[in-house]
PDB file of C-alpha atoms and ligand atoms in Angstrom:
ATOM      1  CA  MET A 398      14.059 -12.229  10.907  1.00 93.00           C
ATOM      2  CA  LEU A 399      10.535 -13.015  10.134  1.00 98.00           C
ATOM      3  CA  SER A 400       8.815 -15.908  11.871  1.00 98.00           C
ATOM      4  CA  ALA A 401       5.182 -16.591  11.500  1.00 98.00           C
ATOM      5  CA  LYS A 402       3.993 -19.079  14.101  1.00 98.00           C
ATOM      6  CA  ASN A 403       1.061 -21.371  13.935  1.00 98.00           C
ATOM      7  CA  ILE A 404      -1.264 -18.993  11.928  1.00 98.00           C
ATOM      8  CA  ASP A 405      -4.891 -19.586  11.531  1.00 98.00           C
ATOM      9  CA  LEU A 406      -6.974 -17.296   9.378  1.00 98.00           C
ATOM     10  CA  HIS A 407     -10.606 -17.190   8.718  1.00 98.00           C
ATOM     11  CA  TYR A 408     -12.977 -15.365   6.175  1.00 98.00           C
ATOM     12  CA  GLY A 409     -16.211 -15.452   8.082  1.00 96.00           C
ATOM     13  CA  ALA A 410     -16.799 -19.198   8.858  1.00 96.00           C
ATOM     14  CA  SER A 411     -14.467 -20.287   6.285  1.00 97.00           C
ATOM     15  CA  GLN A 412     -10.824 -21.228   7.200  1.00 98.00           C
ATOM     16  CA  ALA A 413      -8.040 -20.213   4.838  1.00 98.00           C
ATOM     17  CA  LEU A 414      -5.139 -20.976   6.957  1.00 98.00           C
ATOM     18  CA  GLU A 415      -4.562 -23.542   9.545  1.00 98.00           C
ATOM     19  CA  ASN A 416      -1.626 -23.778  11.707  1.00 98.00           C
ATOM     20  CA  VAL A 417       0.829 -22.342   9.222  1.00 98.00           C
ATOM     21  CA  SER A 418       4.399 -21.445  10.282  1.00 98.00           C
ATOM     22  CA  LEU A 419       6.894 -19.639   8.062  1.00 98.00           C
ATOM     23  CA  GLU A 420      10.393 -18.245   8.522  1.00 98.00           C
ATOM     24  CA  ALA A 421      12.372 -15.834   6.321  1.00 98.00           C
ATOM     25  CA  ALA A 422      15.792 -14.712   6.950  1.00 98.00           C
ATOM     26  CA  LYS A 423      18.106 -11.995   5.776  1.00 98.00           C
ATOM     27  CA  GLY A 424      20.009 -12.709   2.535  1.00 98.00           C
ATOM     28  CA  GLU A 425      17.874 -15.691   1.604  1.00 98.00           C
ATOM     29  CA  ILE A 426      14.906 -16.187  -0.636  1.00 98.00           C
ATOM     30  CA  THR A 427      11.972 -18.184   0.862  1.00 98.00           C
ATOM     31  CA  CYS A 428       9.706 -19.534  -2.057  1.00 98.00           C
ATOM     32  CA  ILE A 429       6.228 -20.339  -1.251  1.00 98.00           C
ATOM     33  CA  LEU A 430       4.824 -22.573  -3.719  1.00 98.00           C
ATOM     34  CA  GLY A 431       1.340 -24.075  -4.432  1.00 98.00           C
ATOM     35  CA  ARG A 432      -1.935 -24.078  -6.579  1.00 97.00           C
ATOM     36  CA  ASN A 433      -4.567 -21.244  -6.903  1.00 96.00           C
ATOM     37  CA  GLY A 434      -6.727 -21.066  -3.909  1.00 97.00           C
ATOM     38  CA  VAL A 435      -4.570 -22.901  -1.182  1.00 98.00           C
ATOM     39  CA  GLY A 436      -3.954 -19.695   0.894  1.00 98.00           C
ATOM     40  CA  LYS A 437      -0.655 -18.376  -0.236  1.00 98.00           C
ATOM     41  CA  THR A 438      -1.899 -14.576  -0.686  1.00 98.00           C
ATOM     42  CA  SER A 439      -3.861 -14.954   2.588  1.00 98.00           C
ATOM     43  CA  LEU A 440      -0.524 -15.946   4.375  1.00 98.00           C
ATOM     44  CA  MET A 441       1.233 -12.828   2.774  1.00 98.00           C
ATOM     45  CA  GLN A 442      -1.786 -10.764   3.933  1.00 98.00           C
ATOM     46  CA  ALA A 443      -1.295 -11.960   7.438  1.00 98.00           C
ATOM     47  CA  VAL A 444       2.324 -11.353   7.464  1.00 98.00           C
ATOM     48  CA  THR A 445       1.975  -7.706   6.171  1.00 98.00           C
ATOM     49  CA  GLY A 446      -1.014  -7.009   8.310  1.00 98.00           C
ATOM     50  CA  ARG A 447      -3.673  -6.449   5.665  1.00 97.00           C
ATOM     51  CA  GLN A 448      -5.708  -9.417   7.029  1.00 98.00           C
ATOM     52  CA  GLY A 449      -6.290 -10.149  10.784  1.00 97.00           C
ATOM     53  CA  ILE A 450      -5.358 -13.511  12.000  1.00 98.00           C
ATOM     54  CA  THR A 451      -7.533 -15.742  14.314  1.00 98.00           C
ATOM     55  CA  SER A 452      -4.569 -17.244  16.022  1.00 98.00           C
ATOM     56  CA  GLY A 453      -0.813 -17.606  16.027  1.00 98.00           C
ATOM     57  CA  SER A 454       1.717 -14.750  15.803  1.00 98.00           C
ATOM     58  CA  VAL A 455       3.943 -12.953  13.434  1.00 98.00           C
ATOM     59  CA  GLU A 456       7.350 -12.019  14.811  1.00 98.00           C
ATOM     60  CA  TRP A 457       9.822  -9.619  13.391  1.00 98.00           C
ATOM     61  CA  ASN A 458      13.240  -9.655  14.811  1.00 97.00           C
ATOM     62  CA  GLY A 459      11.847 -11.262  17.810  1.00 96.00           C
ATOM     63  CA  ARG A 460       8.990  -8.782  18.319  1.00 97.00           C
ATOM     64  CA  ASP A 461       5.595  -9.652  18.197  1.00 98.00           C
ATOM     65  CA  ILE A 462       4.066  -7.473  15.536  1.00 98.00           C
ATOM     66  CA  SER A 463       0.727  -9.362  15.128  1.00 97.00           C
ATOM     67  CA  LYS A 464      -1.375  -6.368  16.364  1.00 96.00           C
ATOM     68  CA  LEU A 465       0.395  -3.839  14.210  1.00 98.00           C
ATOM     69  CA  SER A 466      -1.385  -2.039  11.253  1.00 98.00           C
ATOM     70  CA  ALA A 467      -0.119  -2.697   7.778  1.00 97.00           C
ATOM     71  CA  ALA A 468       1.256   0.903   7.757  1.00 97.00           C
ATOM     72  CA  ASP A 469       3.200   0.244  11.058  1.00 97.00           C
ATOM     73  CA  ARG A 470       4.534  -2.880   9.519  1.00 98.00           C
ATOM     74  CA  ALA A 471       5.628  -1.090   6.419  1.00 97.00           C
ATOM     75  CA  ARG A 472       7.451   1.364   8.486  1.00 97.00           C
ATOM     76  CA  LEU A 473       9.356  -1.519  10.045  1.00 97.00           C
ATOM     77  CA  GLY A 474      10.551  -2.476   6.553  1.00 97.00           C
ATOM     78  CA  ILE A 475       8.014  -4.989   5.493  1.00 98.00           C
ATOM     79  CA  ALA A 476       7.178  -4.356   1.849  1.00 98.00           C
ATOM     80  CA  TYR A 477       4.442  -6.202  -0.165  1.00 98.00           C
ATOM     81  CA  VAL A 478       4.422  -6.471  -4.167  1.00 98.00           C
ATOM     82  CA  PRO A 479       0.820  -7.563  -4.573  1.00 97.00           C
ATOM     83  CA  GLN A 480      -0.516 -10.097  -6.880  1.00 97.00           C
ATOM     84  CA  GLY A 481      -1.813  -8.407  -9.737  1.00 95.00           C
ATOM     85  CA  ARG A 482       0.575  -5.556  -9.433  1.00 95.00           C
ATOM     86  CA  GLN A 483      -1.992  -2.935  -8.281  1.00 96.00           C
ATOM     87  CA  ILE A 484      -0.398   0.155 -10.067  1.00 97.00           C
ATOM     88  CA  PHE A 485      -2.309   3.391  -9.834  1.00 97.00           C
ATOM     89  CA  SER A 486      -3.260   3.687 -13.530  1.00 97.00           C
ATOM     90  CA  GLN A 487      -4.034   7.466 -13.473  1.00 98.00           C
ATOM     91  CA  LEU A 488      -0.575   8.276 -11.702  1.00 98.00           C
ATOM     92  CA  THR A 489       2.674   8.736 -13.571  1.00 98.00           C
ATOM     93  CA  VAL A 490       5.545   6.046 -13.073  1.00 98.00           C
ATOM     94  CA  LEU A 491       7.217   8.568 -10.705  1.00 98.00           C
ATOM     95  CA  GLU A 492       4.153   9.353  -8.736  1.00 98.00           C
ATOM     96  CA  ASN A 493       3.650   5.769  -8.409  1.00 98.00           C
ATOM     97  CA  LEU A 494       7.250   5.209  -7.106  1.00 97.00           C
ATOM     98  CA  LYS A 495       6.685   8.058  -4.590  1.00 97.00           C
ATOM     99  CA  THR A 496       3.738   6.333  -2.976  1.00 96.00           C
ATOM    100  CA  GLY A 497       6.311   4.242  -1.357  1.00 93.00           C
ATOM    101  CA  PHE A 498       7.512   7.273   0.614  1.00 94.00           C
ATOM    102  CA  ALA A 499       4.612   6.850   3.023  1.00 91.00           C
ATOM    103  CA  ALA A 500       6.603   4.306   4.857  1.00 93.00           C
ATOM    104  CA  LEU A 501       9.626   6.520   5.154  1.00 94.00           C
ATOM    105  CA  PRO A 502      10.868   9.144   7.560  1.00 93.00           C
ATOM    106  CA  ARG A 503      10.525  12.703   5.789  1.00 92.00           C
ATOM    107  CA  GLY A 504      14.442  13.118   5.610  1.00 92.00           C
ATOM    108  CA  GLU A 505      14.743   9.810   3.601  1.00 93.00           C
ATOM    109  CA  ARG A 506      11.981  10.377   0.919  1.00 94.00           C
ATOM    110  CA  LYS A 507      14.115   9.963  -2.196  1.00 93.00           C
ATOM    111  CA  VAL A 508      13.740   7.564  -5.226  1.00 94.00           C
ATOM    112  CA  ASN A 509      17.230   6.222  -5.415  1.00 92.00           C
ATOM    113  CA  ASP A 510      19.090   5.860  -8.677  1.00 95.00           C
ATOM    114  CA  GLU A 511      19.656   2.123  -7.840  1.00 96.00           C
ATOM    115  CA  ILE A 512      15.849   1.407  -8.656  1.00 97.00           C
ATOM    116  CA  PHE A 513      16.474   2.897 -12.149  1.00 97.00           C
ATOM    117  CA  ASP A 514      19.735   0.871 -12.530  1.00 97.00           C
ATOM    118  CA  LEU A 515      17.784  -2.152 -11.644  1.00 98.00           C
ATOM    119  CA  PHE A 516      14.783  -1.263 -13.937  1.00 97.00           C
ATOM    120  CA  PRO A 517      15.944   1.038 -16.731  1.00 97.00           C
ATOM    121  CA  VAL A 518      12.417   0.921 -18.281  1.00 96.00           C
ATOM    122  CA  LEU A 519      11.159   3.003 -15.444  1.00 97.00           C
ATOM    123  CA  ARG A 520      13.693   5.873 -15.974  1.00 97.00           C
ATOM    124  CA  LYS A 521      12.657   5.932 -19.620  1.00 96.00           C
ATOM    125  CA  MET A 522       8.974   5.981 -18.669  1.00 97.00           C
ATOM    126  CA  LEU A 523       9.106   8.243 -15.735  1.00 97.00           C
ATOM    127  CA  HIS A 524       6.308  10.579 -16.936  1.00 97.00           C
ATOM    128  CA  ARG A 525       4.113   8.238 -18.556  1.00 98.00           C
ATOM    129  CA  ARG A 526       0.729   7.091 -16.711  1.00 98.00           C
ATOM    130  CA  GLY A 527       0.985   3.778 -14.948  1.00 97.00           C
ATOM    131  CA  GLY A 528      -2.018   2.593 -17.113  1.00 97.00           C
ATOM    132  CA  ASP A 529      -0.041   3.111 -20.161  1.00 97.00           C
ATOM    133  CA  LEU A 530       2.522   0.518 -19.302  1.00 97.00           C
ATOM    134  CA  SER A 531       2.634  -3.106 -20.278  1.00 96.00           C
ATOM    135  CA  GLY A 532       1.923  -5.745 -17.750  1.00 96.00           C
ATOM    136  CA  GLY A 533       5.690  -6.649 -17.591  1.00 97.00           C
ATOM    137  CA  GLN A 534       6.481  -2.990 -16.993  1.00 97.00           C
ATOM    138  CA  GLN A 535       3.747  -2.453 -14.491  1.00 98.00           C
ATOM    139  CA  GLN A 536       5.209  -5.410 -12.630  1.00 98.00           C
ATOM    140  CA  GLN A 537       8.647  -3.828 -12.654  1.00 98.00           C
ATOM    141  CA  LEU A 538       7.042  -0.741 -11.426  1.00 98.00           C
ATOM    142  CA  SER A 539       5.415  -2.439  -8.731  1.00 98.00           C
ATOM    143  CA  ILE A 540       8.695  -3.990  -7.447  1.00 98.00           C
ATOM    144  CA  GLY A 541      10.421  -0.565  -7.799  1.00 98.00           C
ATOM    145  CA  ARG A 542       7.562   1.011  -5.713  1.00 97.00           C
ATOM    146  CA  ALA A 543       8.360  -1.474  -2.947  1.00 97.00           C
ATOM    147  CA  LEU A 544      12.061  -0.974  -3.126  1.00 97.00           C
ATOM    148  CA  VAL A 545      11.623   2.751  -2.756  1.00 97.00           C
ATOM    149  CA  MET A 546      10.882   2.212   0.960  1.00 95.00           C
ATOM    150  CA  LYS A 547      14.254   0.378   1.321  1.00 95.00           C
ATOM    151  CA  PRO A 548      12.654  -2.805   2.700  1.00 97.00           C
ATOM    152  CA  LYS A 549      14.140  -5.330   4.990  1.00 98.00           C
ATOM    153  CA  LEU A 550      11.617  -8.017   4.074  1.00 98.00           C
ATOM    154  CA  LEU A 551      10.413  -7.947   0.445  1.00 98.00           C
ATOM    155  CA  ILE A 552       7.554 -10.091  -0.455  1.00 98.00           C
ATOM    156  CA  LEU A 553       6.658 -10.765  -4.094  1.00 98.00           C
ATOM    157  CA  ASP A 554       3.332 -12.283  -4.623  1.00 98.00           C
ATOM    158  CA  GLU A 555       3.285 -14.340  -8.179  1.00 98.00           C
ATOM    159  CA  PRO A 556       5.560 -11.789  -9.753  1.00 98.00           C
ATOM    160  CA  THR A 557       5.774 -13.707 -13.082  1.00 97.00           C
ATOM    161  CA  GLU A 558       2.001 -14.074 -13.466  1.00 96.00           C
ATOM    162  CA  GLY A 559       0.715 -13.195 -16.792  1.00 94.00           C
ATOM    163  CA  ILE A 560       4.349 -11.659 -17.851  1.00 95.00           C
ATOM    164  CA  GLN A 561       6.139 -12.014 -21.151  1.00 94.00           C
ATOM    165  CA  PRO A 562       9.323 -14.125 -21.009  1.00 95.00           C
ATOM    166  CA  SER A 563      11.816 -11.400 -21.598  1.00 95.00           C
ATOM    167  CA  ILE A 564      10.583  -9.444 -18.606  1.00 96.00           C
ATOM    168  CA  ILE A 565      10.332 -12.532 -16.485  1.00 97.00           C
ATOM    169  CA  LYS A 566      14.104 -12.698 -17.266  1.00 97.00           C
ATOM    170  CA  ASP A 567      14.755  -9.202 -16.146  1.00 97.00           C
ATOM    171  CA  ILE A 568      12.884  -9.688 -12.999  1.00 98.00           C
ATOM    172  CA  HIS A 569      14.804 -12.887 -12.194  1.00 98.00           C
ATOM    173  CA  ASN A 570      18.094 -10.950 -12.517  1.00 98.00           C
ATOM    174  CA  VAL A 571      16.845  -8.260 -10.328  1.00 98.00           C
ATOM    175  CA  ILE A 572      15.669 -10.793  -7.558  1.00 98.00           C
ATOM    176  CA  SER A 573      18.971 -12.447  -7.898  1.00 98.00           C
ATOM    177  CA  ILE A 574      20.829  -9.116  -7.496  1.00 98.00           C
ATOM    178  CA  LEU A 575      18.820  -8.223  -4.386  1.00 98.00           C
ATOM    179  CA  ARG A 576      19.600 -11.601  -2.905  1.00 98.00           C
ATOM    180  CA  GLN A 577      23.352 -11.186  -3.516  1.00 97.00           C
ATOM    181  CA  GLN A 578      23.371  -7.747  -1.830  1.00 97.00           C
ATOM    182  CA  GLY A 579      22.230  -9.634   1.394  1.00 97.00           C
ATOM    183  CA  GLU A 580      20.496  -6.734   2.854  1.00 96.00           C
ATOM    184  CA  MET A 581      17.019  -8.004   2.956  1.00 98.00           C
ATOM    185  CA  ALA A 582      14.959 -11.225   3.396  1.00 98.00           C
ATOM    186  CA  ILE A 583      12.814 -12.085   0.628  1.00 98.00           C
ATOM    187  CA  ILE A 584       9.772 -14.171   0.266  1.00 98.00           C
ATOM    188  CA  LEU A 585       8.776 -15.157  -3.383  1.00 98.00           C
ATOM    189  CA  VAL A 586       5.345 -16.642  -3.859  1.00 98.00           C
ATOM    190  CA  GLU A 587       5.169 -18.579  -7.179  1.00 97.00           C
ATOM    191  CA  GLN A 588       3.413 -21.159  -9.105  1.00 96.00           C
ATOM    192  CA  TYR A 589       6.246 -20.983 -11.929  1.00 95.00           C
ATOM    193  CA  PHE A 590       8.209 -23.798 -10.416  1.00 96.00           C
ATOM    194  CA  GLU A 591      11.799 -23.212 -12.288  1.00 96.00           C
ATOM    195  CA  PHE A 592      11.625 -19.634 -11.530  1.00 97.00           C
ATOM    196  CA  ALA A 593      11.289 -20.348  -7.774  1.00 97.00           C
ATOM    197  CA  ARG A 594      13.805 -23.338  -7.947  1.00 97.00           C
ATOM    198  CA  ASP A 595      16.573 -21.416  -9.558  1.00 97.00           C
ATOM    199  CA  LEU A 596      16.332 -18.353  -7.179  1.00 98.00           C
ATOM    200  CA  GLY A 597      15.348 -19.852  -3.929  1.00 98.00           C
ATOM    201  CA  ASP A 598      17.112 -20.959  -0.632  1.00 98.00           C
ATOM    202  CA  LYS A 599      14.132 -22.239   1.183  1.00 98.00           C
ATOM    203  CA  TYR A 600      10.631 -23.439   0.260  1.00 98.00           C
ATOM    204  CA  ALA A 601       7.322 -24.173   1.781  1.00 98.00           C
ATOM    205  CA  VAL A 602       4.476 -25.791  -0.281  1.00 98.00           C
ATOM    206  CA  MET A 603       1.061 -25.053   0.685  1.00 98.00           C
ATOM    207  CA  ASP A 604      -2.300 -27.006   0.089  1.00 98.00           C
ATOM    208  CA  ARG A 605      -5.602 -26.228   1.151  1.00 97.00           C
ATOM    209  CA  GLY A 606      -4.563 -23.748   3.823  1.00 98.00           C
ATOM    210  CA  VAL A 607      -1.734 -25.833   5.347  1.00 98.00           C
ATOM    211  CA  VAL A 608       2.003 -26.322   4.713  1.00 98.00           C
ATOM    212  CA  THR A 609       2.459 -29.808   3.447  1.00 98.00           C
ATOM    213  CA  LEU A 610       6.294 -29.664   2.580  1.00 97.00           C
ATOM    214  CA  SER A 611       9.208 -27.494   3.380  1.00 98.00           C
ATOM    215  CA  GLY A 612      13.100 -27.284   3.629  1.00 98.00           C
ATOM    216  CA  ASP A 613      16.062 -26.288   1.765  1.00 98.00           C
ATOM    217  CA  ILE A 614      15.723 -26.191  -1.931  1.00 98.00           C
ATOM    218  CA  LYS A 615      19.120 -27.796  -2.420  1.00 96.00           C
ATOM    219  CA  SER A 616      17.705 -30.942  -1.018  1.00 97.00           C
ATOM    220  CA  MET A 617      14.098 -30.672  -2.231  1.00 97.00           C
ATOM    221  CA  ASP A 618      12.314 -33.513  -3.823  1.00 97.00           C
ATOM    222  CA  GLU A 619      11.077 -31.890  -7.130  1.00 96.00           C
ATOM    223  CA  GLN A 620       8.695 -34.720  -8.076  1.00 95.00           C
ATOM    224  CA  ALA A 621       7.060 -34.441  -4.747  1.00 96.00           C
ATOM    225  CA  VAL A 622       6.760 -30.778  -4.905  1.00 97.00           C
ATOM    226  CA  ARG A 623       5.446 -30.665  -8.430  1.00 95.00           C
ATOM    227  CA  LYS A 624       2.495 -32.865  -7.420  1.00 94.00           C
ATOM    228  CA  PHE A 625       1.313 -29.903  -5.589  1.00 95.00           C
ATOM    229  CA  LEU A 626       1.621 -27.518  -8.431  1.00 93.00           C
ATOM    230  CA  THR A 627      -0.190 -29.260 -11.292  1.00 82.00           C
ATOM    231  CA  VAL A 628      -3.904 -29.580 -11.225  1.00 71.00           C
TER     232      VAL A 628
HETATM  233  N1  LIG B1413     -11.267 -11.582   1.052  1.00 89.21           N
HETATM  234  C1  LIG B1413     -11.633 -12.876   0.913  1.00 89.21           C
HETATM  235  N2  LIG B1413     -12.856 -13.198   1.443  1.00 89.21           N
HETATM  236  C2  LIG B1413     -13.312 -14.423   1.572  1.00 89.21           C
HETATM  237  N3  LIG B1413     -12.619 -15.436   1.001  1.00 89.21           N
HETATM  238  C3  LIG B1413     -11.423 -15.231   0.583  1.00 89.21           C
HETATM  239  C4  LIG B1413     -10.796 -13.836   0.571  1.00 89.21           C
HETATM  240  N4  LIG B1413      -9.499 -13.909  -0.031  1.00 89.21           N
HETATM  241  C5  LIG B1413      -9.179 -15.198  -0.156  1.00 89.21           C
HETATM  242  N5  LIG B1413     -10.352 -15.997   0.050  1.00 89.21           N
HETATM  243  C6  LIG B1413     -10.327 -17.419  -0.192  1.00 89.21           C
HETATM  244  O1  LIG B1413      -9.439 -18.006   0.756  1.00 89.21           O
HETATM  245  C7  LIG B1413      -8.889 -19.056   0.078  1.00 89.21           C
HETATM  246  C8  LIG B1413      -7.130 -18.945  -0.199  1.00 89.21           C
HETATM  247  O2  LIG B1413      -7.175 -17.850  -1.131  1.00 89.21           O
HETATM  248  P1  LIG B1413      -5.825 -16.990  -1.442  1.00 89.21           P
HETATM  249  O3  LIG B1413      -5.000 -16.903  -0.130  1.00 89.21           O
HETATM  250  O4  LIG B1413      -6.014 -15.878  -2.292  1.00 89.21           O
HETATM  251  O5  LIG B1413      -5.146 -18.307  -2.084  1.00 89.21           O
HETATM  252  P2  LIG B1413      -3.830 -18.297  -3.344  1.00 89.21           P
HETATM  253  O6  LIG B1413      -3.137 -17.066  -3.075  1.00 89.21           O
HETATM  254  O7  LIG B1413      -3.044 -19.443  -2.805  1.00 89.21           O
HETATM  255  O8  LIG B1413      -4.404 -18.338  -4.561  1.00 89.21           O
HETATM  256  C9  LIG B1413      -9.677 -19.267  -1.103  1.00 89.21           C
HETATM  257  O9  LIG B1413     -10.485 -20.186  -1.086  1.00 89.21           O
HETATM  258  C10 LIG B1413     -10.026 -18.083  -1.576  1.00 89.21           C
HETATM  259  O10 LIG B1413     -11.416 -18.050  -2.254  1.00 89.21           O
HETATM  260 MG1  LIG B1414      -2.572 -15.601  -4.490  1.00 89.21          MG
END
């Protein structure tokens, strides 16, 4: 479904990605692993259209979408849960969820109950301000906001970063349910190795702007991968 091919990305004169290729298929979780600063977020921004690429292409169901804006890619069903959550702290939980409507046709602008079934805490806190939520609750809200747009590709950028263990467990369960439903492709960017290993189908390890290892998680060499995660 998603195929990024031979991506180069620069910030001014400095190169952040070099010849990076990545695929993500419906019903599967593709994990992107690697330390801080190796280019994981840059790759997600290239896929979602938040950052321009120097060369290569991003294809969605066989169509080259490299030139489309982030808003147009969102309308195609590409949803991004950003690193650091980026909740609107002055808006209520419900208002935050409704910002996901922008990517939907008018007739489909509804927050489905399924989102509250997945994250009961959001139902409980519907009229609280985003800024009043804990970090973990904000992460759940950020995922909920992405699900509002009924994505076909869901990208989660370090969803466990700085989150307490009980909520990490809840998020794990939700990702697992979404995978089982089989309706979307999921890209999970993580540094928490066990979390990614237990959920993922495919993996790619990044180091300094390139993909160093990739394949099926079932046949992954854990020791080799862990070397790219510890400092
Ligand atoms: N907006 C930006 N402008 C300039 N350099 C950036 C920008 N965003 C990221 N970088 C640099 O690009 C490299 C990759 O960063 P990033 O993609 O955020 O890595 P990761 O998500 O793996 O931590 C880093 O050296 C980082 O400092
Ligand atoms: Mg990052």
